[in-house]
Amino acid sequence: MTTATPERADILIRRAYVVTLDAENRVFTDGAIAISGNRITWIGSSTDAAKIAASETIDAYGQIVLPGLIDAHFHTGQQLLRGKLQAIGRKRPLKLPVWKNYLIPWESCLEPEDVHLSGLVAYSNMLQVGTTCFAEAGGPHPDEMGRAALEVGIRGFISQSTVDQSENIGATVPPNMLFTHDEALEKNVSLVNRWKDGDRVKAWMSLRQVIVCSPALIRDIAAEAKAADVKIHTHLCEGSYEIDYTAEKFGLRPTEWLDSIGVLSHRLHCAHSVLLSDREVDLYQKHRISACHCAFGNYSIGHHRLIEMWRRGIDIGLGTDGPGGGGTLDIFQVARVTRVAQQAIHSSTLHWRDPISSEELLRIATQGGARALGIFDQVGTLEVGKKADILLCNVDSMDHKPMQDPLFVAASVVVGRDVDTVLVDGQVVMRKRELLGVDVERIEARLKERMPVISERFERLIA
Ligand SMILES: [Zn+2]
């Protein structure tokens, strides 16, 4: 699509390799992007851009410009747990599964100010590795996540950890993480209401997992999400115990059971979705359920059917599952791990050596995530009319040379730490790796103060 060159713009990015990831897969080798307000108003050559009067011009010579990456499954409340379980595991075997025995207990130790701090650290970390939008799986004190996201300048969807039954999990749910049906419903509905007028930051509903949510709550959250027209973030088909639970209790696999109670729709966003039967993949397609693949953890569960799901048109993005997943929040690395793991699956079973390319995975990390979060009309590619969530990546080191194909370098060589400058919603939020909305020294001082307090509480709880 060609658009007339505008006379002026708020921000003009010039002299870049512009990798649009649009439907025609356009790449401009001496490209420019004009931004006005929070939207991309024009994309073309740097020569044509010379006619545009801009309030601010960013010279991106020697940089690759990409759409921002999306982390489609994240746990803000677990950010400060990074490395802790590995340290404990060196002293004694960890109890499985980790989510019941450590992750929910850790979250229970957080005060509201700790969740705010976790958010500041996590969202700053995301911007520094090229993630411009996240979907929170559901944690404690979600309003504090929203406050942190607004300050840091990232786009995101926050949600409340939602658990209203604990008898099936063989572990104790800390009392402050276990709600009655009515409390759980009210917390979700009021959170969505408080954030409904938000633009860059909004709230979803959440159901932690079928095993810890009562059938009545699942039905009622689905009805409220429909009424409010928001998504529901959950974990689905993440463990064999979850399949045994619905099979033994209801005689159906998890997705089939959710279908039988009438809650499947495009509003349901299901992290992991690893152990899906053929019939369950059909249900994902039929009901337009979205999914998120978290490569760092998913291959310890099973063979994820990512390629099949993506090519059948199921909206699926990539996620880190928080720093507990793989340590890093770098979605470029999640994409690389996914490519190799999918190759291993298909090569070992079908001698299919090149089942998916890095370029296709970069598309899943951007467009796939945007589709899964229901915002592909707004972000996920560099196109005129879309919101300006944009990365400028340094590709001037020997690690990137020679530059024969910017798309290849973007998809196969660039990692999060190459990201130099980030725009979210038309605002520069990181410039030359400096985060503009964040007081790093203040964060470090707060970490020094709070980490010992939270750790001590946690260790007492899991002893
Ligand atoms: Zn998760």
CSV table of C-alpha atoms and ligand atoms in Angstrom, one decimal:
chain,number,residue,atom,x,y,z
A,1,MET,CA,0.0,0.0,0.0
A,2,THR,CA,1.4,3.4,-0.9
A,3,THR,CA,0.5,6.5,1.1
A,4,ALA,CA,1.2,10.0,0.2
A,5,THR,CA,4.3,11.4,1.9
A,6,PRO,CA,3.1,13.6,4.8
A,7,GLU,CA,4.3,17.2,5.1
A,8,ARG,CA,5.1,16.7,8.8
A,9,ALA,CA,5.5,14.2,11.5
A,10,ASP,CA,6.2,14.1,15.3
A,11,ILE,CA,9.0,11.6,14.9
A,12,LEU,CA,10.8,10.6,11.8
A,13,ILE,CA,13.1,7.5,11.8
A,14,ARG,CA,15.5,7.6,8.8
A,15,ARG,CA,18.3,5.7,7.1
A,16,ALA,CA,17.3,2.3,8.6
A,17,TYR,CA,16.9,-1.2,7.4
A,18,VAL,CA,13.1,-1.4,7.9
A,19,VAL,CA,11.8,-4.9,8.3
A,20,THR,CA,8.1,-4.5,8.2
A,21,LEU,CA,6.9,-8.1,8.6
A,22,ASP,CA,3.8,-7.0,6.7
A,23,ALA,CA,1.7,-9.2,4.4
A,24,GLU,CA,4.1,-8.5,1.5
A,25,ASN,CA,7.1,-9.0,3.8
A,26,ARG,CA,8.6,-5.6,2.7
A,27,VAL,CA,12.1,-4.7,3.6
A,28,PHE,CA,13.5,-1.2,3.0
A,29,THR,CA,17.3,-1.1,2.9
A,30,ASP,CA,17.4,2.7,3.2
A,31,GLY,CA,14.0,3.1,4.9
A,32,ALA,CA,12.2,5.7,6.9
A,33,ILE,CA,9.1,5.7,9.2
A,34,ALA,CA,7.0,8.8,10.1
A,35,ILE,CA,5.0,8.8,13.3
A,36,SER,CA,2.4,11.2,14.5
A,37,GLY,CA,0.7,10.9,17.8
A,38,ASN,CA,0.8,7.2,18.6
A,39,ARG,CA,0.5,5.9,15.0
A,40,ILE,CA,2.7,5.1,12.0
A,41,THR,CA,1.7,7.6,9.3
A,42,TRP,CA,4.1,6.7,6.5
A,43,ILE,CA,6.8,4.2,5.6
A,44,GLY,CA,9.1,4.7,2.6
A,45,SER,CA,12.6,5.5,1.5
A,46,SER,CA,14.9,7.9,3.3
A,47,THR,CA,15.1,10.0,0.0
A,48,ASP,CA,11.4,10.6,0.0
A,49,ALA,CA,11.5,11.2,3.8
A,50,ALA,CA,13.7,14.3,3.2
A,51,LYS,CA,10.4,16.2,2.4
A,52,ILE,CA,8.9,15.5,5.8
A,53,ALA,CA,9.3,18.2,8.5
A,54,ALA,CA,9.6,16.4,11.8
A,55,SER,CA,9.7,17.6,15.4
A,56,GLU,CA,12.3,14.9,16.1
A,57,THR,CA,14.4,13.0,13.6
A,58,ILE,CA,16.1,9.7,14.7
A,59,ASP,CA,19.1,8.8,12.5
A,60,ALA,CA,19.0,5.0,12.5
A,61,TYR,CA,21.9,4.5,10.1
A,62,GLY,CA,23.1,1.0,10.3
A,63,GLN,CA,20.2,-0.2,12.5
A,64,ILE,CA,17.4,-2.7,11.8
A,65,VAL,CA,13.9,-1.4,12.6
A,66,LEU,CA,11.4,-4.0,13.6
A,67,PRO,CA,7.9,-4.2,15.2
A,68,GLY,CA,8.1,-4.7,19.0
A,69,LEU,CA,8.0,-8.2,20.2
A,70,ILE,CA,5.2,-9.5,22.4
A,71,ASP,CA,5.5,-11.7,25.5
A,72,ALA,CA,2.1,-13.5,25.4
A,73,HIS,CA,2.5,-15.2,28.8
A,74,PHE,CA,4.3,-13.6,31.7
A,75,HIS,CA,4.2,-13.6,35.5
A,76,THR,CA,5.1,-10.2,36.9
A,77,GLY,CA,5.0,-11.5,40.5
A,78,GLN,CA,7.7,-14.0,39.8
A,79,GLN,CA,10.3,-11.6,38.4
A,80,LEU,CA,12.2,-11.3,41.7
A,81,LEU,CA,12.3,-15.1,42.1
A,82,ARG,CA,14.8,-15.2,39.2
A,83,GLY,CA,17.6,-17.7,40.1
A,84,LYS,CA,16.2,-18.5,43.6
A,85,LEU,CA,14.9,-21.9,42.9
A,86,GLN,CA,18.1,-22.9,41.1
A,87,ALA,CA,20.0,-21.9,44.3
A,88,ILE,CA,17.6,-23.9,46.5
A,89,GLY,CA,17.7,-26.9,44.1
A,90,ARG,CA,21.5,-27.1,44.5
A,91,LYS,CA,20.9,-27.8,48.2
A,92,ARG,CA,17.9,-30.1,48.1
A,93,PRO,CA,15.6,-31.6,45.5
A,94,LEU,CA,12.8,-29.3,44.4
A,95,LYS,CA,9.2,-30.5,45.0
A,96,LEU,CA,7.2,-30.9,41.9
A,97,PRO,CA,5.3,-29.4,40.3
A,98,VAL,CA,7.1,-26.1,40.9
A,99,TRP,CA,4.0,-23.9,40.4
A,100,LYS,CA,2.2,-25.3,43.3
A,101,ASN,CA,5.1,-25.7,45.7
A,102,TYR,CA,7.1,-22.5,45.0
A,103,LEU,CA,5.6,-20.1,42.5
A,104,ILE,CA,2.2,-19.5,44.2
A,105,PRO,CA,3.9,-19.4,47.7
A,106,TRP,CA,6.4,-16.8,46.4
A,107,GLU,CA,3.6,-14.7,45.1
A,108,SER,CA,1.9,-15.0,48.4
A,109,CYS,CA,4.9,-13.3,50.1
A,110,LEU,CA,4.6,-10.1,48.1
A,111,GLU,CA,3.2,-6.9,49.5
A,112,PRO,CA,1.6,-4.5,46.9
A,113,GLU,CA,4.8,-2.4,46.9
A,114,ASP,CA,6.8,-5.6,46.0
A,115,VAL,CA,4.5,-6.3,43.0
A,116,HIS,CA,5.1,-2.7,41.9
A,117,LEU,CA,8.8,-3.2,42.3
A,118,SER,CA,8.6,-6.6,40.4
A,119,GLY,CA,6.7,-4.7,37.6
A,120,LEU,CA,9.3,-1.9,37.4
A,121,VAL,CA,12.1,-4.5,37.1
A,122,ALA,CA,10.2,-6.8,34.7
A,123,TYR,CA,8.9,-4.2,32.3
A,124,SER,CA,12.3,-2.4,32.2
A,125,ASN,CA,13.9,-5.7,31.5
A,126,MET,CA,11.4,-6.4,28.7
A,127,LEU,CA,12.0,-3.0,27.0
A,128,GLN,CA,15.7,-3.7,27.1
A,129,VAL,CA,15.3,-6.9,25.2
A,130,GLY,CA,12.8,-5.6,22.7
A,131,THR,CA,9.4,-6.6,24.2
A,132,THR,CA,6.9,-3.8,23.9
A,133,CYS,CA,3.8,-5.6,25.1
A,134,PHE,CA,3.0,-8.3,27.6
A,135,ALA,CA,0.1,-10.4,28.8
A,136,GLU,CA,0.2,-11.1,32.5
A,137,ALA,CA,-1.0,-14.6,33.4
A,138,GLY,CA,-2.5,-13.5,36.7
A,139,GLY,CA,-0.7,-12.6,39.9
A,140,PRO,CA,-1.3,-10.8,43.2
A,141,HIS,CA,-2.0,-7.1,43.5
A,142,PRO,CA,-2.5,-6.5,39.7
A,143,ASP,CA,-3.3,-2.8,40.0
A,144,GLU,CA,0.4,-2.4,41.1
A,145,MET,CA,1.4,-4.1,37.9
A,146,GLY,CA,-0.6,-1.6,35.9
A,147,ARG,CA,0.9,1.3,37.8
A,148,ALA,CA,4.4,0.0,37.0
A,149,ALA,CA,3.6,-0.6,33.3
A,150,LEU,CA,2.3,3.0,33.0
A,151,GLU,CA,5.5,4.4,34.6
A,152,VAL,CA,7.9,2.3,32.5
A,153,GLY,CA,5.9,3.0,29.3
A,154,ILE,CA,5.2,-0.5,28.1
A,155,ARG,CA,2.0,-1.9,26.6
A,156,GLY,CA,0.3,-4.6,28.6
A,157,PHE,CA,-2.7,-6.6,29.9
A,158,ILE,CA,-2.7,-7.2,33.7
A,159,SER,CA,-4.7,-9.8,35.5
A,160,GLN,CA,-5.5,-11.2,39.0
A,161,SER,CA,-4.3,-14.6,40.2
A,162,THR,CA,-7.6,-16.5,40.5
A,163,VAL,CA,-7.8,-19.7,42.6
A,164,ASP,CA,-11.0,-20.8,44.3
A,165,GLN,CA,-10.4,-24.5,45.0
A,166,SER,CA,-7.3,-26.3,46.4
A,167,GLU,CA,-8.5,-29.8,47.3
A,168,ASN,CA,-7.2,-31.4,44.0
A,169,ILE,CA,-3.6,-30.1,44.0
A,170,GLY,CA,-1.9,-31.9,46.8
A,171,ALA,CA,-0.3,-28.8,48.1
A,172,THR,CA,-1.4,-26.0,50.4
A,173,VAL,CA,-2.5,-22.8,48.7
A,174,PRO,CA,-1.5,-19.9,51.0
A,175,PRO,CA,-4.6,-18.3,52.4
A,176,ASN,CA,-4.1,-14.9,50.7
A,177,MET,CA,-3.9,-16.6,47.3
A,178,LEU,CA,-7.2,-18.7,47.8
A,179,PHE,CA,-10.5,-16.9,47.3
A,180,THR,CA,-14.1,-17.9,47.6
A,181,HIS,CA,-16.0,-18.1,44.3
A,182,ASP,CA,-17.6,-14.7,45.0
A,183,GLU,CA,-14.4,-13.0,46.0
A,184,ALA,CA,-12.6,-14.4,42.9
A,185,LEU,CA,-15.4,-13.2,40.6
A,186,GLU,CA,-15.6,-9.8,42.2
A,187,LYS,CA,-11.8,-9.2,42.1
A,188,ASN,CA,-11.8,-10.0,38.3
A,189,VAL,CA,-14.8,-7.9,37.5
A,190,SER,CA,-13.7,-4.9,39.5
A,191,LEU,CA,-10.1,-5.0,38.1
A,192,VAL,CA,-11.4,-5.0,34.5
A,193,ASN,CA,-13.7,-2.1,35.4
A,194,ARG,CA,-11.0,0.0,37.0
A,195,TRP,CA,-8.8,-0.3,33.9
A,196,LYS,CA,-11.5,-0.3,31.2
A,197,ASP,CA,-10.7,3.3,30.1
A,198,GLY,CA,-7.0,2.6,29.9
A,199,ASP,CA,-5.4,2.6,26.5
A,200,ARG,CA,-1.8,1.3,26.7
A,201,VAL,CA,-2.5,-0.7,29.8
A,202,LYS,CA,-5.8,-2.7,30.3
A,203,ALA,CA,-6.9,-5.6,32.4
A,204,TRP,CA,-8.1,-9.1,31.5
A,205,MET,CA,-9.8,-11.7,33.5
A,206,SER,CA,-7.9,-14.8,34.7
A,207,LEU,CA,-8.4,-18.4,35.7
A,208,ARG,CA,-5.2,-19.9,37.0
A,209,GLN,CA,-5.8,-23.4,35.8
A,210,VAL,CA,-8.8,-25.8,35.6
A,211,ILE,CA,-7.5,-27.8,38.6
A,212,VAL,CA,-7.6,-24.8,41.0
A,213,CYS,CA,-10.8,-23.2,39.6
A,214,SER,CA,-14.3,-24.5,40.3
A,215,PRO,CA,-16.6,-25.2,37.4
A,216,ALA,CA,-19.0,-22.5,38.7
A,217,LEU,CA,-16.2,-19.9,38.7
A,218,ILE,CA,-15.0,-20.9,35.2
A,219,ARG,CA,-18.6,-20.5,33.9
A,220,ASP,CA,-19.1,-17.2,35.7
A,221,ILE,CA,-15.8,-15.7,34.6
A,222,ALA,CA,-16.5,-16.6,31.0
A,223,ALA,CA,-19.9,-14.9,31.2
A,224,GLU,CA,-18.3,-11.7,32.8
A,225,ALA,CA,-15.5,-11.7,30.2
A,226,LYS,CA,-18.1,-11.9,27.4
A,227,ALA,CA,-20.1,-9.0,29.0
A,228,ALA,CA,-17.0,-6.9,29.4
A,229,ASP,CA,-15.5,-8.1,26.0
A,230,VAL,CA,-12.1,-8.9,27.5
A,231,LYS,CA,-10.0,-12.0,27.3
A,232,ILE,CA,-9.4,-14.6,30.0
A,233,HIS,CA,-5.8,-15.7,30.6
A,234,THR,CA,-5.3,-19.3,31.7
A,235,HIS,CA,-2.9,-22.2,31.7
A,236,LEU,CA,-4.2,-25.2,29.7
A,237,CYS,CA,-2.8,-28.6,28.9
A,238,GLU,CA,0.4,-27.9,30.7
A,239,GLY,CA,0.7,-31.1,32.7
A,240,SER,CA,-0.5,-34.7,32.6
A,241,TYR,CA,-2.0,-34.3,36.1
A,242,GLU,CA,-4.4,-31.7,34.6
A,243,ILE,CA,-5.6,-34.1,32.0
A,244,ASP,CA,-6.0,-36.9,34.6
A,245,TYR,CA,-8.0,-34.5,36.7
A,246,THR,CA,-10.6,-33.7,34.0
A,247,ALA,CA,-10.6,-37.2,32.7
A,248,GLU,CA,-11.2,-38.7,36.1
A,249,LYS,CA,-13.7,-36.1,37.3
A,250,PHE,CA,-15.6,-35.3,34.1
A,251,GLY,CA,-14.6,-38.1,31.6
A,252,LEU,CA,-13.2,-35.6,29.1
A,253,ARG,CA,-9.9,-34.0,28.3
A,254,PRO,CA,-9.5,-30.4,29.5
A,255,THR,CA,-10.4,-28.6,26.3
A,256,GLU,CA,-13.3,-31.0,25.7
A,257,TRP,CA,-14.6,-30.4,29.2
A,258,LEU,CA,-14.4,-26.6,28.8
A,259,ASP,CA,-16.3,-27.1,25.6
A,260,SER,CA,-19.0,-29.2,27.4
A,261,ILE,CA,-19.6,-26.3,29.8
A,262,GLY,CA,-19.8,-23.8,27.0
A,263,VAL,CA,-16.9,-21.5,27.8
A,264,LEU,CA,-14.7,-21.9,24.7
A,265,SER,CA,-14.4,-18.7,22.6
A,266,HIS,CA,-11.8,-16.4,21.1
A,267,ARG,CA,-11.7,-14.7,24.6
A,268,LEU,CA,-9.9,-17.7,26.1
A,269,HIS,CA,-6.1,-17.3,26.0
A,270,CYS,CA,-4.4,-20.6,26.9
A,271,ALA,CA,-0.7,-20.6,27.8
A,272,HIS,CA,1.3,-23.7,27.0
A,273,SER,CA,-1.4,-25.8,25.3
A,274,VAL,CA,1.2,-28.5,25.0
A,275,LEU,CA,-0.6,-31.8,25.5
A,276,LEU,CA,-3.4,-31.3,23.0
A,277,SER,CA,-5.2,-34.3,21.3
A,278,ASP,CA,-6.3,-34.0,17.7
A,279,ARG,CA,-9.8,-33.2,18.9
A,280,GLU,CA,-8.5,-30.5,21.1
A,281,VAL,CA,-6.6,-28.8,18.3
A,282,ASP,CA,-9.8,-28.9,16.3
A,283,LEU,CA,-11.6,-27.2,19.2
A,284,TYR,CA,-8.9,-24.4,19.3
A,285,GLN,CA,-9.5,-23.8,15.6
A,286,LYS,CA,-13.3,-24.0,15.8
A,287,HIS,CA,-13.7,-21.7,18.7
A,288,ARG,CA,-10.7,-19.4,17.9
A,289,ILE,CA,-9.0,-20.0,21.2
A,290,SER,CA,-5.7,-18.3,21.4
A,291,ALA,CA,-2.5,-19.9,22.7
A,292,CYS,CA,1.0,-19.1,23.8
A,293,HIS,CA,4.0,-21.2,23.4
A,294,CYS,CA,6.6,-21.0,26.1
A,295,ALA,CA,9.6,-22.8,24.6
A,296,PHE,CA,11.9,-22.7,27.6
A,297,GLY,CA,9.6,-24.9,29.6
A,298,ASN,CA,7.2,-26.6,27.2
A,299,TYR,CA,9.5,-29.2,25.8
A,300,SER,CA,9.9,-30.8,29.2
A,301,ILE,CA,6.2,-31.5,29.0
A,302,GLY,CA,5.8,-32.8,25.5
A,303,HIS,CA,5.9,-32.2,21.7
A,304,HIS,CA,4.3,-28.8,21.2
A,305,ARG,CA,2.1,-28.7,18.0
A,306,LEU,CA,3.1,-25.1,17.3
A,307,ILE,CA,3.7,-25.5,13.5
A,308,GLU,CA,0.4,-27.2,12.9
A,309,MET,CA,-1.5,-24.8,15.1
A,310,TRP,CA,0.0,-21.7,13.5
A,311,ARG,CA,-0.5,-23.0,9.9
A,312,ARG,CA,-4.1,-23.9,10.7
A,313,GLY,CA,-4.6,-20.3,11.6
A,314,ILE,CA,-4.8,-20.6,15.4
A,315,ASP,CA,-3.7,-17.4,17.0
A,316,ILE,CA,-0.5,-18.4,18.8
A,317,GLY,CA,2.3,-16.2,20.2
A,318,LEU,CA,5.5,-16.8,22.1
A,319,GLY,CA,6.0,-16.2,25.8
A,320,THR,CA,8.7,-16.5,28.5
A,321,ASP,CA,6.4,-17.6,31.4
A,322,GLY,CA,8.4,-15.1,33.5
A,323,PRO,CA,12.1,-15.4,34.3
A,324,GLY,CA,11.4,-18.8,36.0
A,325,GLY,CA,10.8,-20.2,32.5
A,326,GLY,CA,14.3,-19.8,31.1
A,327,GLY,CA,16.0,-17.1,33.1
A,328,THR,CA,15.9,-14.5,30.3
A,329,LEU,CA,12.9,-12.4,29.1
A,330,ASP,CA,14.4,-12.2,25.5
A,331,ILE,CA,11.7,-13.3,23.1
A,332,PHE,CA,14.3,-13.4,20.3
A,333,GLN,CA,15.9,-16.3,22.2
A,334,VAL,CA,12.5,-18.0,22.8
A,335,ALA,CA,12.0,-17.9,19.0
A,336,ARG,CA,15.5,-19.5,18.4
A,337,VAL,CA,14.8,-22.2,21.0
A,338,THR,CA,11.4,-22.9,19.4
A,339,ARG,CA,12.9,-23.3,16.0
A,340,VAL,CA,15.5,-25.8,17.1
A,341,ALA,CA,13.0,-27.7,19.3
A,342,GLN,CA,10.4,-27.9,16.5
A,343,GLN,CA,13.2,-29.0,14.1
A,344,ALA,CA,14.2,-31.7,16.6
A,345,ILE,CA,10.6,-33.0,16.9
A,346,HIS,CA,10.0,-33.1,13.1
A,347,SER,CA,13.4,-34.2,12.1
A,348,SER,CA,13.4,-37.1,14.6
A,349,THR,CA,9.9,-38.3,13.6
A,350,LEU,CA,9.6,-37.3,9.9
A,351,HIS,CA,13.1,-36.6,8.7
A,352,TRP,CA,11.8,-33.1,8.0
A,353,ARG,CA,14.9,-31.0,8.4
A,354,ASP,CA,13.6,-27.5,8.0
A,355,PRO,CA,10.0,-27.5,9.2
A,356,ILE,CA,9.9,-23.8,10.2
A,357,SER,CA,12.2,-20.9,9.4
A,358,SER,CA,13.5,-18.2,11.8
A,359,GLU,CA,11.6,-15.7,9.7
A,360,GLU,CA,8.3,-17.5,10.4
A,361,LEU,CA,9.1,-17.5,14.1
A,362,LEU,CA,9.9,-13.8,14.1
A,363,ARG,CA,6.4,-13.4,12.6
A,364,ILE,CA,4.9,-15.6,15.4
A,365,ALA,CA,6.8,-13.5,18.0
A,366,THR,CA,5.2,-10.3,16.6
A,367,GLN,CA,2.1,-10.9,14.6
A,368,GLY,CA,1.3,-14.2,16.4
A,369,GLY,CA,1.4,-12.5,19.7
A,370,ALA,CA,-0.7,-9.6,18.5
A,371,ARG,CA,-3.3,-12.0,17.1
A,372,ALA,CA,-3.3,-14.0,20.3
A,373,LEU,CA,-3.9,-10.9,22.4
A,374,GLY,CA,-6.6,-9.6,20.0
A,375,ILE,CA,-4.7,-6.5,19.0
A,376,PHE,CA,-3.4,-7.3,15.5
A,377,ASP,CA,-5.4,-4.5,14.1
A,378,GLN,CA,-3.2,-2.2,16.3
A,379,VAL,CA,0.3,-3.7,16.5
A,380,GLY,CA,2.4,-6.7,15.3
A,381,THR,CA,3.7,-5.3,12.0
A,382,LEU,CA,5.1,-2.0,10.8
A,383,GLU,CA,2.2,-0.6,8.7
A,384,VAL,CA,0.6,2.7,8.2
A,385,GLY,CA,-2.2,3.2,10.7
A,386,LYS,CA,-0.8,0.9,13.3
A,387,LYS,CA,0.4,2.0,16.7
A,388,ALA,CA,4.1,2.8,16.8
A,389,ASP,CA,5.6,0.0,18.9
A,390,ILE,CA,9.0,-0.1,17.2
A,391,LEU,CA,12.5,-1.4,17.9
A,392,LEU,CA,15.8,0.0,16.6
A,393,CYS,CA,18.4,-2.7,16.8
A,394,ASN,CA,22.2,-2.2,16.5
A,395,VAL,CA,23.6,-4.4,13.8
A,396,ASP,CA,27.0,-2.8,13.4
A,397,SER,CA,29.2,-5.4,15.2
A,398,MET,CA,31.1,-8.3,13.7
A,399,ASP,CA,28.3,-10.5,15.0
A,400,HIS,CA,26.0,-9.1,12.3
A,401,LYS,CA,28.3,-8.7,9.3
A,402,PRO,CA,28.1,-8.9,6.4
A,403,MET,CA,24.7,-7.4,6.0
A,404,GLN,CA,23.4,-9.3,3.0
A,405,ASP,CA,19.8,-9.8,4.1
A,406,PRO,CA,18.3,-7.7,6.9
A,407,LEU,CA,15.4,-10.1,7.4
A,408,PHE,CA,17.8,-13.0,8.0
A,409,VAL,CA,19.9,-11.0,10.4
A,410,ALA,CA,16.8,-9.8,12.3
A,411,ALA,CA,15.4,-13.3,12.5
A,412,SER,CA,18.6,-15.3,13.1
A,413,VAL,CA,21.3,-13.1,14.6
A,414,VAL,CA,19.8,-10.2,16.6
A,415,VAL,CA,19.2,-10.8,20.3
A,416,GLY,CA,17.5,-8.7,22.8
A,417,ARG,CA,20.7,-6.9,24.0
A,418,ASP,CA,21.1,-5.6,20.4
A,419,VAL,CA,18.0,-3.4,20.9
A,420,ASP,CA,19.2,0.2,21.2
A,421,THR,CA,16.0,2.3,21.1
A,422,VAL,CA,12.4,1.5,21.7
A,423,LEU,CA,9.2,3.3,20.9
A,424,VAL,CA,5.9,2.3,22.5
A,425,ASP,CA,2.6,4.0,21.5
A,426,GLY,CA,4.6,6.6,19.5
A,427,GLN,CA,6.8,7.6,22.5
A,428,VAL,CA,10.5,6.9,22.8
A,429,VAL,CA,10.7,4.8,26.1
A,430,MET,CA,14.3,3.7,25.7
A,431,ARG,CA,17.0,5.7,23.9
A,432,LYS,CA,20.5,4.2,23.3
A,433,ARG,CA,19.6,1.6,26.0
A,434,GLU,CA,18.7,4.3,28.6
A,435,LEU,CA,15.2,3.8,30.0
A,436,LEU,CA,13.5,7.2,30.0
A,437,GLY,CA,10.6,6.4,32.4
A,438,VAL,CA,12.7,4.5,35.0
A,439,ASP,CA,14.9,5.6,37.9
A,440,VAL,CA,17.3,2.7,37.9
A,441,GLU,CA,19.1,3.8,41.1
A,442,ARG,CA,15.8,4.0,43.0
A,443,ILE,CA,14.9,0.4,41.8
A,444,GLU,CA,18.3,-0.9,42.9
A,445,ALA,CA,17.8,0.7,46.3
A,446,ARG,CA,14.4,-0.8,46.7
A,447,LEU,CA,15.6,-4.2,45.7
A,448,LYS,CA,18.3,-4.0,48.3
A,449,GLU,CA,15.8,-3.2,50.9
A,450,ARG,CA,13.0,-5.6,50.0
A,451,MET,CA,14.8,-8.7,48.6
A,452,PRO,CA,15.9,-10.0,52.1
A,453,VAL,CA,12.4,-9.4,53.6
A,454,ILE,CA,10.6,-11.3,50.8
A,455,SER,CA,13.2,-14.1,50.7
A,456,GLU,CA,13.1,-14.6,54.4
A,457,ARG,CA,9.3,-14.9,54.3
A,458,PHE,CA,9.4,-17.3,51.4
A,459,GLU,CA,12.0,-19.6,53.0
A,460,ARG,CA,10.0,-19.8,56.1
A,461,LEU,CA,6.9,-20.7,54.1
A,462,ILE,CA,8.5,-23.5,52.0
A,463,ALA,CA,10.7,-24.9,54.9
B,1,ZN,ZN,2.6,-19.5,33.5
